[in-house]
mmCIF file of C-alpha atoms in Angstrom:
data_model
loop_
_atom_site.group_PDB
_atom_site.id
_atom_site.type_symbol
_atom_site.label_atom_id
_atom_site.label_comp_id
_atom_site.label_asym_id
_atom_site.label_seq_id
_atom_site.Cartn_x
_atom_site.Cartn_y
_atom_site.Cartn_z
ATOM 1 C CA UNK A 1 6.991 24.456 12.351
ATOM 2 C CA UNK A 2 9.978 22.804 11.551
ATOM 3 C CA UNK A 3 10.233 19.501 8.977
ATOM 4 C CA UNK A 4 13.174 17.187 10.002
ATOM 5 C CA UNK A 5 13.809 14.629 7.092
ATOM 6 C CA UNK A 6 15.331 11.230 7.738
ATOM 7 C CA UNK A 7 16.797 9.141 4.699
ATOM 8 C CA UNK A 8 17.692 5.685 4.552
ATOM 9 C CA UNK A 9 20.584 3.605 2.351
ATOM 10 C CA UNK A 10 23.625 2.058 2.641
ATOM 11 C CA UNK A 11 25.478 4.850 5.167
ATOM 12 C CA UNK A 12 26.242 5.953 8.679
ATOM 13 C CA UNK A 13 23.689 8.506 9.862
ATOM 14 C CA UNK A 14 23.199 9.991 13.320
ATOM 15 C CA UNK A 15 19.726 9.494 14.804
ATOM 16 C CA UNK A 16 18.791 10.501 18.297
ATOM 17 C CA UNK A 17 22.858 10.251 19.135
ATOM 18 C CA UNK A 18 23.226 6.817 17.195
ATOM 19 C CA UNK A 19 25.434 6.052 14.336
ATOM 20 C CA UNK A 20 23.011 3.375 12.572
ATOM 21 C CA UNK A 21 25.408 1.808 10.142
ATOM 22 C CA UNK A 22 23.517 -1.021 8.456
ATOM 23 C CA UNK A 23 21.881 -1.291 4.885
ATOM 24 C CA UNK A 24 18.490 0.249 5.822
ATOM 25 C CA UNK A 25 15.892 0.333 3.250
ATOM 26 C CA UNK A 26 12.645 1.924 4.643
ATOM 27 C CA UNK A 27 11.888 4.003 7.664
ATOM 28 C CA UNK A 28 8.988 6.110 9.233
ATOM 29 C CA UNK A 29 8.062 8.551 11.923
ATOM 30 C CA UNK A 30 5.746 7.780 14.669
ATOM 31 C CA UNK A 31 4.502 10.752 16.479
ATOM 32 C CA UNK A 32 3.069 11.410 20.023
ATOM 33 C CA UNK A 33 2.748 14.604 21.563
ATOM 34 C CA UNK A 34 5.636 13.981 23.908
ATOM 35 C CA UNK A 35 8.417 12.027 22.033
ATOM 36 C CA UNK A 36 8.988 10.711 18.332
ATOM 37 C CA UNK A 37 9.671 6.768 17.203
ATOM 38 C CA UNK A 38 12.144 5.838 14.251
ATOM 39 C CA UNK A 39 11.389 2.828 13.019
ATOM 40 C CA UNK A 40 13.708 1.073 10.320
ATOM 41 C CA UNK A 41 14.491 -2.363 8.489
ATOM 42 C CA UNK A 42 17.821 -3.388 8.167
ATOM 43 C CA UNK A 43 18.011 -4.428 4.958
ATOM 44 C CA UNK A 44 20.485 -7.199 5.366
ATOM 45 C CA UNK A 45 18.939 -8.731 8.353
ATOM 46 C CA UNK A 46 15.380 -8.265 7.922
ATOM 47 C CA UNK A 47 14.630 -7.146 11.147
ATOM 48 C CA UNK A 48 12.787 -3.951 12.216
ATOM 49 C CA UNK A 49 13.866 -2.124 14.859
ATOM 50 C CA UNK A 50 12.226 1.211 16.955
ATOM 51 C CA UNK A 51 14.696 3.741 18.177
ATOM 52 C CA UNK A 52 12.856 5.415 21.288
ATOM 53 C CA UNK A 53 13.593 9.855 20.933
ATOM 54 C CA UNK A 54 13.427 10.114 24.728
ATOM 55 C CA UNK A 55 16.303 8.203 25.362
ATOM 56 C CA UNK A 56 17.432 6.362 22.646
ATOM 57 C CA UNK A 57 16.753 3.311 23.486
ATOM 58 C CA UNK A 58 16.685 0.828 20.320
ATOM 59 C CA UNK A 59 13.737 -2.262 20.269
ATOM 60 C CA UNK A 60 14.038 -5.103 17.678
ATOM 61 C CA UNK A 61 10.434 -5.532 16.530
ATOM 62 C CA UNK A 62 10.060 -8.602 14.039
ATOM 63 C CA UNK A 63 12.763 -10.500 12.711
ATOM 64 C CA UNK A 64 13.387 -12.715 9.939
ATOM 65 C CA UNK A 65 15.871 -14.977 8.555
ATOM 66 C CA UNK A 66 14.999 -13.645 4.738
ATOM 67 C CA UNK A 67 16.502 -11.258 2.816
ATOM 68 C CA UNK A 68 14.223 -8.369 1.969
ATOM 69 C CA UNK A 69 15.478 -6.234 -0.815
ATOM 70 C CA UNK A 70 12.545 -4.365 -1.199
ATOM 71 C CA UNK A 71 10.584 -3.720 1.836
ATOM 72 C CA UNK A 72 8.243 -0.950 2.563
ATOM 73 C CA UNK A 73 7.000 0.313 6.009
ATOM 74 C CA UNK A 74 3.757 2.302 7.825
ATOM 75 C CA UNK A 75 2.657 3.080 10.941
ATOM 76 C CA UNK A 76 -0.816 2.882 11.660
ATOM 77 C CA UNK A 77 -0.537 6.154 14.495
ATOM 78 C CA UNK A 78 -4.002 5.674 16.425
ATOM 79 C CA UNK A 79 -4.144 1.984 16.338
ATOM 80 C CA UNK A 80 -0.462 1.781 17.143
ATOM 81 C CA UNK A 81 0.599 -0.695 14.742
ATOM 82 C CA UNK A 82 3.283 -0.969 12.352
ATOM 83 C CA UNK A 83 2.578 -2.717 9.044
ATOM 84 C CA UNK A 84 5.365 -3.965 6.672
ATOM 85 C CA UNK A 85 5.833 -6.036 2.815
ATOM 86 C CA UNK A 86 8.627 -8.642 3.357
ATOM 87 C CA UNK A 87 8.427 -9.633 -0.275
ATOM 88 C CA UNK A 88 5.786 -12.497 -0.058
ATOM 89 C CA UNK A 89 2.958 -10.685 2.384
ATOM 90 C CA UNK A 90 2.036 -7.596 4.095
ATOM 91 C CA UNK A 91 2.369 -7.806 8.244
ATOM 92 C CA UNK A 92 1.280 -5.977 11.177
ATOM 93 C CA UNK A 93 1.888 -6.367 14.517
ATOM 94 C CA UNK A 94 1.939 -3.705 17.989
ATOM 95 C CA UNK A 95 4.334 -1.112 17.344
ATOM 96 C CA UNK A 96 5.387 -1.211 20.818
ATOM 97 C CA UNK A 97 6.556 -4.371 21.130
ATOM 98 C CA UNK A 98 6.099 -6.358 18.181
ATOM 99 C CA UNK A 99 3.895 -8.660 19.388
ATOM 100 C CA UNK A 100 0.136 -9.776 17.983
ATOM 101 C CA UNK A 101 2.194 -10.105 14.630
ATOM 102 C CA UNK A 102 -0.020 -11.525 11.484
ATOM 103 C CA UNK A 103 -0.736 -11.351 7.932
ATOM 104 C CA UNK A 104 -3.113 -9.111 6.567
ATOM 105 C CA UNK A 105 -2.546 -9.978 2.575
ATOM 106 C CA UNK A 106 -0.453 -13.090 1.399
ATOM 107 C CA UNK A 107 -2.759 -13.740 -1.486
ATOM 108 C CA UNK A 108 -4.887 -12.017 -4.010
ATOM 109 C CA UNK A 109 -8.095 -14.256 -5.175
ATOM 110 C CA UNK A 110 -10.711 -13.162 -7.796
ATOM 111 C CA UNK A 111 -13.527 -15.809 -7.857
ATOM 112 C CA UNK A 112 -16.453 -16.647 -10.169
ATOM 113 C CA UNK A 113 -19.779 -17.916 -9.655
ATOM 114 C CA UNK A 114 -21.651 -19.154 -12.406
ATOM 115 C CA UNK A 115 -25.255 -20.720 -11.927
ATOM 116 C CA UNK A 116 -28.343 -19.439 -10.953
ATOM 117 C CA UNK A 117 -30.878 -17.699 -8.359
ATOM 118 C CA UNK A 118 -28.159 -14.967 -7.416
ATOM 119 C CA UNK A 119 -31.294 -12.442 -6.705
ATOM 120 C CA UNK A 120 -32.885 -10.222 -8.035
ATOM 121 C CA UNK A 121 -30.314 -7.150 -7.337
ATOM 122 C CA UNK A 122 -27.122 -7.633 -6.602
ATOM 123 C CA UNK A 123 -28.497 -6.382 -2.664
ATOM 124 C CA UNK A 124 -29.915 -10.098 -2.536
ATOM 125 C CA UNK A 125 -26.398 -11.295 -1.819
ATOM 126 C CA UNK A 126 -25.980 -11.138 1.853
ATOM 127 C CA UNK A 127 -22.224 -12.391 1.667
ATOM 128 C CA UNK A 128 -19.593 -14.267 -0.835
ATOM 129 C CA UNK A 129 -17.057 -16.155 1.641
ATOM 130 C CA UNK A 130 -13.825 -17.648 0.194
ATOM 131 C CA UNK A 131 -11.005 -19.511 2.509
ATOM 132 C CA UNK A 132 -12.722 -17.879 5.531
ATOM 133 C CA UNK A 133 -12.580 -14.533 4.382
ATOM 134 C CA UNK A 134 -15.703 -12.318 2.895
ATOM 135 C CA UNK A 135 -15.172 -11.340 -0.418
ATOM 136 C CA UNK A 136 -16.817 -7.769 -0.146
ATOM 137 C CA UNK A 137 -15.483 -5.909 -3.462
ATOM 138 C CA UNK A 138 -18.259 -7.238 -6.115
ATOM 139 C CA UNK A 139 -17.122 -6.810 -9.483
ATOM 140 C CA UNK A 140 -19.970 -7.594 -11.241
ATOM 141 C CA UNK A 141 -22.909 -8.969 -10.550
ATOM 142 C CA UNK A 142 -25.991 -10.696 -12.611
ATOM 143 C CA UNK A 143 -28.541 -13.175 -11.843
ATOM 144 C CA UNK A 144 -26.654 -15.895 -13.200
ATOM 145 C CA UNK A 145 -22.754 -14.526 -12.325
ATOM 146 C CA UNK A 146 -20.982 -13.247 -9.757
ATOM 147 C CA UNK A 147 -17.159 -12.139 -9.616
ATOM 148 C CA UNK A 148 -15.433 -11.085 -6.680
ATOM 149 C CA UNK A 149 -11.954 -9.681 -5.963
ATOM 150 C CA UNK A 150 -10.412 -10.669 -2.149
ATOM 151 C CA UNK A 151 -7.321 -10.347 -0.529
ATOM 152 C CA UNK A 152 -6.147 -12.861 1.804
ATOM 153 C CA UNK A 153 -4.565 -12.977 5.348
ATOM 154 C CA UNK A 154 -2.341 -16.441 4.212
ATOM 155 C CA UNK A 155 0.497 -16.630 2.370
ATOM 156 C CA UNK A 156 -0.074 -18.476 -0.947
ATOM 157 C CA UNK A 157 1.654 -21.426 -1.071
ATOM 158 C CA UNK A 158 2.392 -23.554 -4.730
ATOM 159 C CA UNK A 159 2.751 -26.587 -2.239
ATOM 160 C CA UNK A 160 -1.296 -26.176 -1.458
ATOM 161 C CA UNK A 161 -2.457 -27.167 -4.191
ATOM 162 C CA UNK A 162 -5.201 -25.743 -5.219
ATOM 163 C CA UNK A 163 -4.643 -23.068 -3.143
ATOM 164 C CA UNK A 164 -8.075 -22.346 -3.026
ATOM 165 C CA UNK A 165 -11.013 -24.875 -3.556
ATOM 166 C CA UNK A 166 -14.139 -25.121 -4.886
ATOM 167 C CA UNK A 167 -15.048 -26.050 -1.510
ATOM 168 C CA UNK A 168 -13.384 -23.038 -0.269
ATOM 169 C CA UNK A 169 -16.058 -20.370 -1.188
ATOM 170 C CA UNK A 170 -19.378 -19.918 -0.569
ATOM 171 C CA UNK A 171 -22.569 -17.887 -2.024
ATOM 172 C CA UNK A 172 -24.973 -16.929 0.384
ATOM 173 C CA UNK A 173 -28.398 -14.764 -0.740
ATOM 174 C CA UNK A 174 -31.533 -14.099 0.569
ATOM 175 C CA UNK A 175 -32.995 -17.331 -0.171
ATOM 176 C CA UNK A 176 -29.905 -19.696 0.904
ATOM 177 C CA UNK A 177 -26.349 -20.546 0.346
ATOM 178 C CA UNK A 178 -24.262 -23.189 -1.142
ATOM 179 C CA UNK A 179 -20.919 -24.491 -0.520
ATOM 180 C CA UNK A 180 -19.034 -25.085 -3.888
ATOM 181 C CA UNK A 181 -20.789 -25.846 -6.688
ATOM 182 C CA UNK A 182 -23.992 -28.398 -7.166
ATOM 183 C CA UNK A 183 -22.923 -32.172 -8.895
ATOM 184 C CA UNK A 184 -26.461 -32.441 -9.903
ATOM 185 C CA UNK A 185 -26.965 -28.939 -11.354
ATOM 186 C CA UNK A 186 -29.965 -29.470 -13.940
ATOM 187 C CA UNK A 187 -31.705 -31.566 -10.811
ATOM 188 C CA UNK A 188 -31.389 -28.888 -8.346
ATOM 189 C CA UNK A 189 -32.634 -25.843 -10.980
ATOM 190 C CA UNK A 190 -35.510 -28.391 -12.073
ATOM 191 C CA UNK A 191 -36.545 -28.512 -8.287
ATOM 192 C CA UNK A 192 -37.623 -24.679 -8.385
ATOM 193 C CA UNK A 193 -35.364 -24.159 -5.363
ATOM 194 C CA UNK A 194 -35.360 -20.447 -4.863
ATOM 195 C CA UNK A 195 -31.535 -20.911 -3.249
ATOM 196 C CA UNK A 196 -28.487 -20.600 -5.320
ATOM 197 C CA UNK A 197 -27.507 -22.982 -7.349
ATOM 198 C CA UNK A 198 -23.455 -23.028 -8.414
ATOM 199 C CA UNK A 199 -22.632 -24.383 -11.620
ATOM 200 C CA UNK A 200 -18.688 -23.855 -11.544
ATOM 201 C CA UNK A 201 -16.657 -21.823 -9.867
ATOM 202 C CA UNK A 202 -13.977 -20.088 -11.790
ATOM 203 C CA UNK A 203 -10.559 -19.072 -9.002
ATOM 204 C CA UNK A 204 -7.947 -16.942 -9.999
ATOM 205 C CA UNK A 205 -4.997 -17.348 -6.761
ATOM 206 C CA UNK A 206 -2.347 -15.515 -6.697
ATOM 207 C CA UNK A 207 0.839 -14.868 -4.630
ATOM 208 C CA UNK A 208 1.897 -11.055 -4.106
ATOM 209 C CA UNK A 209 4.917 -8.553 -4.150
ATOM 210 C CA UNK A 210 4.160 -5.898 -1.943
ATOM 211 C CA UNK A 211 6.485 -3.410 -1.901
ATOM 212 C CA UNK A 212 5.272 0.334 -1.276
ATOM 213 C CA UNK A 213 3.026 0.873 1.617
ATOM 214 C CA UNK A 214 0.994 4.264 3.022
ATOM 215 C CA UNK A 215 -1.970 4.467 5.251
ATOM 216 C CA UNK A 216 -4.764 6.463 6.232
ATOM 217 C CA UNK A 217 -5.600 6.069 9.893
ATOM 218 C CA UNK A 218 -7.693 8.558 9.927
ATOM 219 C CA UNK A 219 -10.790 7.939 12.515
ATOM 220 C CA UNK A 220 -13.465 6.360 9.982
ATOM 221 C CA UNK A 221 -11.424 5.617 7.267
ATOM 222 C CA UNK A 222 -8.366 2.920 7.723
ATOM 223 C CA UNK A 223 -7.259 1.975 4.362
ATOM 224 C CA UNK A 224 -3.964 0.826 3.829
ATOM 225 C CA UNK A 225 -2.134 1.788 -0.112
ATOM 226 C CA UNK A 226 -0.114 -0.773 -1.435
ATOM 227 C CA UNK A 227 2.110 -1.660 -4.570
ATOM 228 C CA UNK A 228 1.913 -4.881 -5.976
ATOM 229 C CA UNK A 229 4.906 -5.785 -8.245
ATOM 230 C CA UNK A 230 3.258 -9.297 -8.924
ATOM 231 C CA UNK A 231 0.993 -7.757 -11.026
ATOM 232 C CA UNK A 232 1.677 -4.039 -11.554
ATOM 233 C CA UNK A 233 -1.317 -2.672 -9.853
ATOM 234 C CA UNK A 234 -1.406 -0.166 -6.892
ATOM 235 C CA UNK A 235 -4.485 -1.099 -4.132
ATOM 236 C CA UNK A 236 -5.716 0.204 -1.495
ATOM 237 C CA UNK A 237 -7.240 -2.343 0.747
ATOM 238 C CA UNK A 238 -9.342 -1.626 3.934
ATOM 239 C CA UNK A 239 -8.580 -2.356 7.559
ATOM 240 C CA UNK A 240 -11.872 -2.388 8.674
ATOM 241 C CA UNK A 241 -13.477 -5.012 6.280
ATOM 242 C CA UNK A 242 -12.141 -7.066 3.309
ATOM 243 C CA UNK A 243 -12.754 -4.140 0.773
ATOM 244 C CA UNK A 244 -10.315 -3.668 -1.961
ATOM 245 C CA UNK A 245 -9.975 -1.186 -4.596
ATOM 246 C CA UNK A 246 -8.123 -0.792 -7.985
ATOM 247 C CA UNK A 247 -6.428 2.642 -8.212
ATOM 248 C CA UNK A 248 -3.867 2.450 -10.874
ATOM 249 C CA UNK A 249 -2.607 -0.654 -13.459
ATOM 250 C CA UNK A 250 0.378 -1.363 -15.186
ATOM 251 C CA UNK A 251 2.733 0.538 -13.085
ATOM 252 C CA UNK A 252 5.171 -1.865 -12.846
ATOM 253 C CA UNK A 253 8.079 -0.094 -10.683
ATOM 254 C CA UNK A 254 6.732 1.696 -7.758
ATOM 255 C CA UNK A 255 8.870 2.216 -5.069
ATOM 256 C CA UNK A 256 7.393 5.135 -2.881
ATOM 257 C CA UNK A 257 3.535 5.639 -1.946
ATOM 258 C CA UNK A 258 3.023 8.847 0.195
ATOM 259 C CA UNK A 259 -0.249 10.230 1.402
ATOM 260 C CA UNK A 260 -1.692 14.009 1.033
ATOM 261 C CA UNK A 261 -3.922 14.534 4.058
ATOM 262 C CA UNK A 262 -5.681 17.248 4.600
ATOM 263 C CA UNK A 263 -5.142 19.030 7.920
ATOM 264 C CA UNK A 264 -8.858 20.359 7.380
ATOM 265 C CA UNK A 265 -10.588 17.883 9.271
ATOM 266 C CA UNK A 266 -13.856 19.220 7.224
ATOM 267 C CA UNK A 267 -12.398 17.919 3.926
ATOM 268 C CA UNK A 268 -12.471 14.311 2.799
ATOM 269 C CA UNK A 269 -10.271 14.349 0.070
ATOM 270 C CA UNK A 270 -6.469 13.278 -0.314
ATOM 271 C CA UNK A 271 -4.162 12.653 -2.897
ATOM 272 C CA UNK A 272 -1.502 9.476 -3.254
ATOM 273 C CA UNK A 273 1.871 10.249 -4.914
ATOM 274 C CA UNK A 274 3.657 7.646 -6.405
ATOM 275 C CA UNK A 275 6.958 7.151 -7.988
ATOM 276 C CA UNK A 276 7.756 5.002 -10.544
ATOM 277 C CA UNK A 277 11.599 4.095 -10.637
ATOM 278 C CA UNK A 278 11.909 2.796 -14.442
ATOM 279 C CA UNK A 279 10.091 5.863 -15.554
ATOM 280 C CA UNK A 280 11.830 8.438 -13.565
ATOM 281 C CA UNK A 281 8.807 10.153 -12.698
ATOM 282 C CA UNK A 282 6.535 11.202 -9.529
ATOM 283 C CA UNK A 283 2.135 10.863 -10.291
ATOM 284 C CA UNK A 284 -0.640 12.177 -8.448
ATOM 285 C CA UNK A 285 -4.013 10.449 -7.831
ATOM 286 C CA UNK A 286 -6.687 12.445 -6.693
ATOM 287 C CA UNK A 287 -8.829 10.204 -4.557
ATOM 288 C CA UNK A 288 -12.448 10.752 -3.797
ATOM 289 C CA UNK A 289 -14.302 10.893 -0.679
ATOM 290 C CA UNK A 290 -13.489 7.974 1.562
ATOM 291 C CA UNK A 291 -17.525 7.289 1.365
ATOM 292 C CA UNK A 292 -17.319 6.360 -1.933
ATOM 293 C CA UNK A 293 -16.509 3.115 -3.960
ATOM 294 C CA UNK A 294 -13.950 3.149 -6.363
ATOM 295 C CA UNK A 295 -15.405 1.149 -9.127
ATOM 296 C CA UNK A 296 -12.603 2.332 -11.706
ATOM 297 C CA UNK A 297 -9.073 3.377 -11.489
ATOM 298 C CA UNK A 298 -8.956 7.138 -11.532
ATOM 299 C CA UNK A 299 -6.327 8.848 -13.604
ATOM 300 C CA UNK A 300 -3.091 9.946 -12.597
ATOM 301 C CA UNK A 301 -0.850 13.366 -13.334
ATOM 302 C CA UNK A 302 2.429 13.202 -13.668
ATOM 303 C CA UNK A 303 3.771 16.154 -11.523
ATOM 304 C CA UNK A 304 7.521 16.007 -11.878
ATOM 305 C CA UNK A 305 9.658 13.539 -14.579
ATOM 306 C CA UNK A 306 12.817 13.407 -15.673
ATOM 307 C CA UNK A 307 14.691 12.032 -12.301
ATOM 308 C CA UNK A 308 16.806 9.131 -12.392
ATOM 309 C CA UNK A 309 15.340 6.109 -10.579
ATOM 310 C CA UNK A 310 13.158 7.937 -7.765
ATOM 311 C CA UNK A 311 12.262 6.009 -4.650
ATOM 312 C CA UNK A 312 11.000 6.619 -1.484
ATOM 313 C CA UNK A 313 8.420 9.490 -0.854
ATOM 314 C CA UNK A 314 7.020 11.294 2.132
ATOM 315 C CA UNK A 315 4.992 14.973 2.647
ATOM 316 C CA UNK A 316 4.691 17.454 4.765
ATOM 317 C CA UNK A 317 0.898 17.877 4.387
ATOM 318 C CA UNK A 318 0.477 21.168 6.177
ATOM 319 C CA UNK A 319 3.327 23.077 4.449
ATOM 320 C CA UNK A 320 2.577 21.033 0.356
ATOM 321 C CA UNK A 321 5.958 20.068 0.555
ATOM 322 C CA UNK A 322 7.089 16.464 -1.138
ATOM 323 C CA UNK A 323 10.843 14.690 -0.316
ATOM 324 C CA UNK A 324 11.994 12.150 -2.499
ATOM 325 C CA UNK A 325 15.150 10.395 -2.885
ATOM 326 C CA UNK A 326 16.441 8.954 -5.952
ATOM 327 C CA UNK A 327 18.787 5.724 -5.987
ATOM 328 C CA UNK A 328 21.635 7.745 -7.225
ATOM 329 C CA UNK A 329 21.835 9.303 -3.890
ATOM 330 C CA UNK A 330 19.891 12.653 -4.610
ATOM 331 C CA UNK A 331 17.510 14.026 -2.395
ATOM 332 C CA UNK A 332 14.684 16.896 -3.432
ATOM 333 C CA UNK A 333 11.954 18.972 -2.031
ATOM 334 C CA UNK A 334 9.136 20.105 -4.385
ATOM 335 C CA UNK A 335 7.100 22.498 -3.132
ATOM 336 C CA UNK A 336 3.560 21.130 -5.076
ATOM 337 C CA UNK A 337 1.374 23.892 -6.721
ATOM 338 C CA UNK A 338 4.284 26.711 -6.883
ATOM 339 C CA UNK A 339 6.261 27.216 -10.251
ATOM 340 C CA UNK A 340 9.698 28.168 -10.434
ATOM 341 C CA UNK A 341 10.819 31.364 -11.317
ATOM 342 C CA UNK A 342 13.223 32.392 -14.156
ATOM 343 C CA UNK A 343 15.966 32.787 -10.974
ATOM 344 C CA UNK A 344 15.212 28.961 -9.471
ATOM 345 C CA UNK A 345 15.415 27.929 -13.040
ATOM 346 C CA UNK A 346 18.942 29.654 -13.328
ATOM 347 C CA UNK A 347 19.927 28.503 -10.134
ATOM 348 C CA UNK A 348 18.827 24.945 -10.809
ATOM 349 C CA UNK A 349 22.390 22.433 -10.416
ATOM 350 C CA UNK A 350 23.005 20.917 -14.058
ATOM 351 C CA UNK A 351 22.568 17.586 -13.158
ATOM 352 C CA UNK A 352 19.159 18.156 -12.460
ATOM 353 C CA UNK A 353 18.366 20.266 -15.722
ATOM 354 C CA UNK A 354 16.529 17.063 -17.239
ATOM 355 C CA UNK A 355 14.180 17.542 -13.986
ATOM 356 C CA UNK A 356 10.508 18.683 -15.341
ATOM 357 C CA UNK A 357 7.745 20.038 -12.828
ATOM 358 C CA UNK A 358 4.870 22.790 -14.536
ATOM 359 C CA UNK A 359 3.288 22.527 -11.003
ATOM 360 C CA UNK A 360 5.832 22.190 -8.597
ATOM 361 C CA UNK A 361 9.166 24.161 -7.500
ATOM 362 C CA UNK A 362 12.255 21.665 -7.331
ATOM 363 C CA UNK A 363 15.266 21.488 -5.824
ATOM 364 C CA UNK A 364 17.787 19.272 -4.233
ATOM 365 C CA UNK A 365 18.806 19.483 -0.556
ATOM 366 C CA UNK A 366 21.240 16.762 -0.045
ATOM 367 C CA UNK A 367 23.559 14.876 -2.390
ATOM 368 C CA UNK A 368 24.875 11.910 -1.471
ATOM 369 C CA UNK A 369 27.293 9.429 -3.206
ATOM 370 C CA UNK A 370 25.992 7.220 -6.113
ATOM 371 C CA UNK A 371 27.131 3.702 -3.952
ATOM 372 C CA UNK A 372 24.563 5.211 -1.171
ATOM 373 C CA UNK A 373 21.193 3.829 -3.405
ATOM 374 C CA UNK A 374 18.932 5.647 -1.072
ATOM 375 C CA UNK A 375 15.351 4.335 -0.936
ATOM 376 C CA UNK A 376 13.205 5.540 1.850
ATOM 377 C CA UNK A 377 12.422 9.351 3.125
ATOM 378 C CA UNK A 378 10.700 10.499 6.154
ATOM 379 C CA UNK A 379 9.287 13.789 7.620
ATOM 380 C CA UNK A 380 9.062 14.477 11.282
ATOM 381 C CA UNK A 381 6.971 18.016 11.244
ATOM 382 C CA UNK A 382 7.228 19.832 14.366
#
């Protein structure tokens, strides 16, 4: 098996024959069993474009008239999509062709309920709706409260205004469901209606910055990992349903999200790396089984620190192996779980002396010049 990496920044690189000379700043690998798809966004342009490995034929996907400094890029493999930030939203569309393009988050929304008859359990709410969309991820729950945290498939927009209305969301339980909130509150709860009753409604909108995107398309599990620089959190956000899950806060600078999967289709655990650019280092989240809620952020390691303004990520799941690129126009593998020896160590280039990984064996393979600000890295395994 042989791993082919692809890197993407300001430069003239050969792929499949062409000379793609255009600011690119991501780019991914789709894989079939009889050719391989490079798909990459020129930076300056804001188009995506698919370069075809039979023949090298080159498709523009999506285009745009916006400027998309930072832009990240996944391929969904068995549903054939590609999905893309542009800055304001995250997109998909057919990878093929580009067509069947929409949103699937322009907006993050957490909403309160406050009132009464919410059931018994928190299973007595059959659904919490808000601008169309169920609002499955229940933060808390009590007979009198209810908080929810949605994303949305619109673009927020300060022009709307309010973005979202009262009128917009909508409790449902076993015994009924209200629109909004009740005028005459204290008449409704003196009725002894067993429906809800709404109060106030408490909405938190808020417009996004996606940047770094991964997914898992494995059959059964569909979640898509994002970075949100709005807000310094990293989600992951399912494709299936409106589900959406905290895994880390105040990570402010994330610029590459790559997935561990398991090539043991018997084991349902994975790992996310992430690199954070102002901190110069590369984390680890070990995720739980896709069958389980994440209620909590789970911690993170920090596996290798001490680089200088890391970027984009990628693995090589079957052989452990990590690639990241650094803006300074440094590439590295890091073999994850090995240690260096007292040899590597001596061998190590000076420049990367300030380069710290207990678990992992570090080097650089390509060096490139500081103007190139690389960003995105990808691995075609074969």
């Amino acid at each position: 098996m042989v791993s082919a990496v692809l890197w993407c920044g300001v430069q003239c690189k050969k792929i499949f024959g062409h000379c793609v000379l255009v600011a690119i700043s991501q780019l991914v690998f789709a894989q079939t069993t009889t050719s391989t798809t490079v798909y990459f966004r020129q930076q300056s342009g804001g188009s995506i474009f698919a370069i075809d490995g039979r023949d090298g034929s080159q498709t523009e996907l999506e285009g745009s008239s916006e400027y998309a400094r930072f832009v990240g890029m996944a391929i969904h493999r068995r549903g054939r999509r590609i999905f893309w930030s542009e800055g304001r939203s995250i997109n998909s569309a057919n990878a093929a062709d580009g067509s069947d393009s929409t949103v699937v988050i322009g907006a993050l929304a957490r909403v309160v309920w406050v009132g009464t008859n919410f059931g018994q359990t928190q299973a007595d709410i059959l659904s919490l709706t808000v601008k169309g969309t169920l609002c499955e991820s229940i933060i808390s729950w009590s007979t009198d409260r209810v908080e929810c945290l949605v994303g949305l498939p619109q673009r927020f927009s300060q022009e709307q205004t309010p973005f979202i209305s009262e009128d917009d969301c909508i409790i449902k339980t076993t015994h009924g469901s209200m629109r909004g909130y009740a005028l005459n509150y204290d008449e409704m709860g003196a009725s002894g209606t067993p429906a809800p009753i709404v109060e106030r409604i408490d909405i938190d909108a808020n417009s996004v910055l996606p940047h770094a995107l991964a997914i898992d398309d494995r059959e059964g599990k569909d979640w898509i990992y994002w970075s949100n620089s709005a807000d310094g959190t990293i989600y992951r956000t399912s494709l299936r349903s409106s589900a959406i899950e905290v895994l880390q806060r105040r990570c402010w600078s994330v610029r590459g999200l790559t997935l561990n999967i398991p090539m043991d289709s018997t084991t349902d655990t994975l790992s996310l790396f992430f690199s954070l650019e102002s901190k110069g280092t590369i984390s680890e989240i070990k995720l739980p089984p896709s069958n389980m809620s994440i209620t909590s952020p789970p911690s993170a390691q920090v596996v290798i620190s001490g680089l200088r303004s890391p970027r984009g990520l990628a693995i090589d799941s079957a052989k452990h192996v990590l690639f990241l690129t650094e803006k300074t126009g440094r590439i590295f593998l890091a073999q994850i779980g090995d240690v260096m020896t007292s040899r590597q160590k001596a061998n190590a280039l000076p420049d990367d002396a300030s380069i710290i990984a207990p678990k992992a064996y570090v080097r650089r393979i390509v060096t490139r010049p500081s103007m190139t600000r690389l960003d995105g890295v990808a691995v075609d395994s074969k």
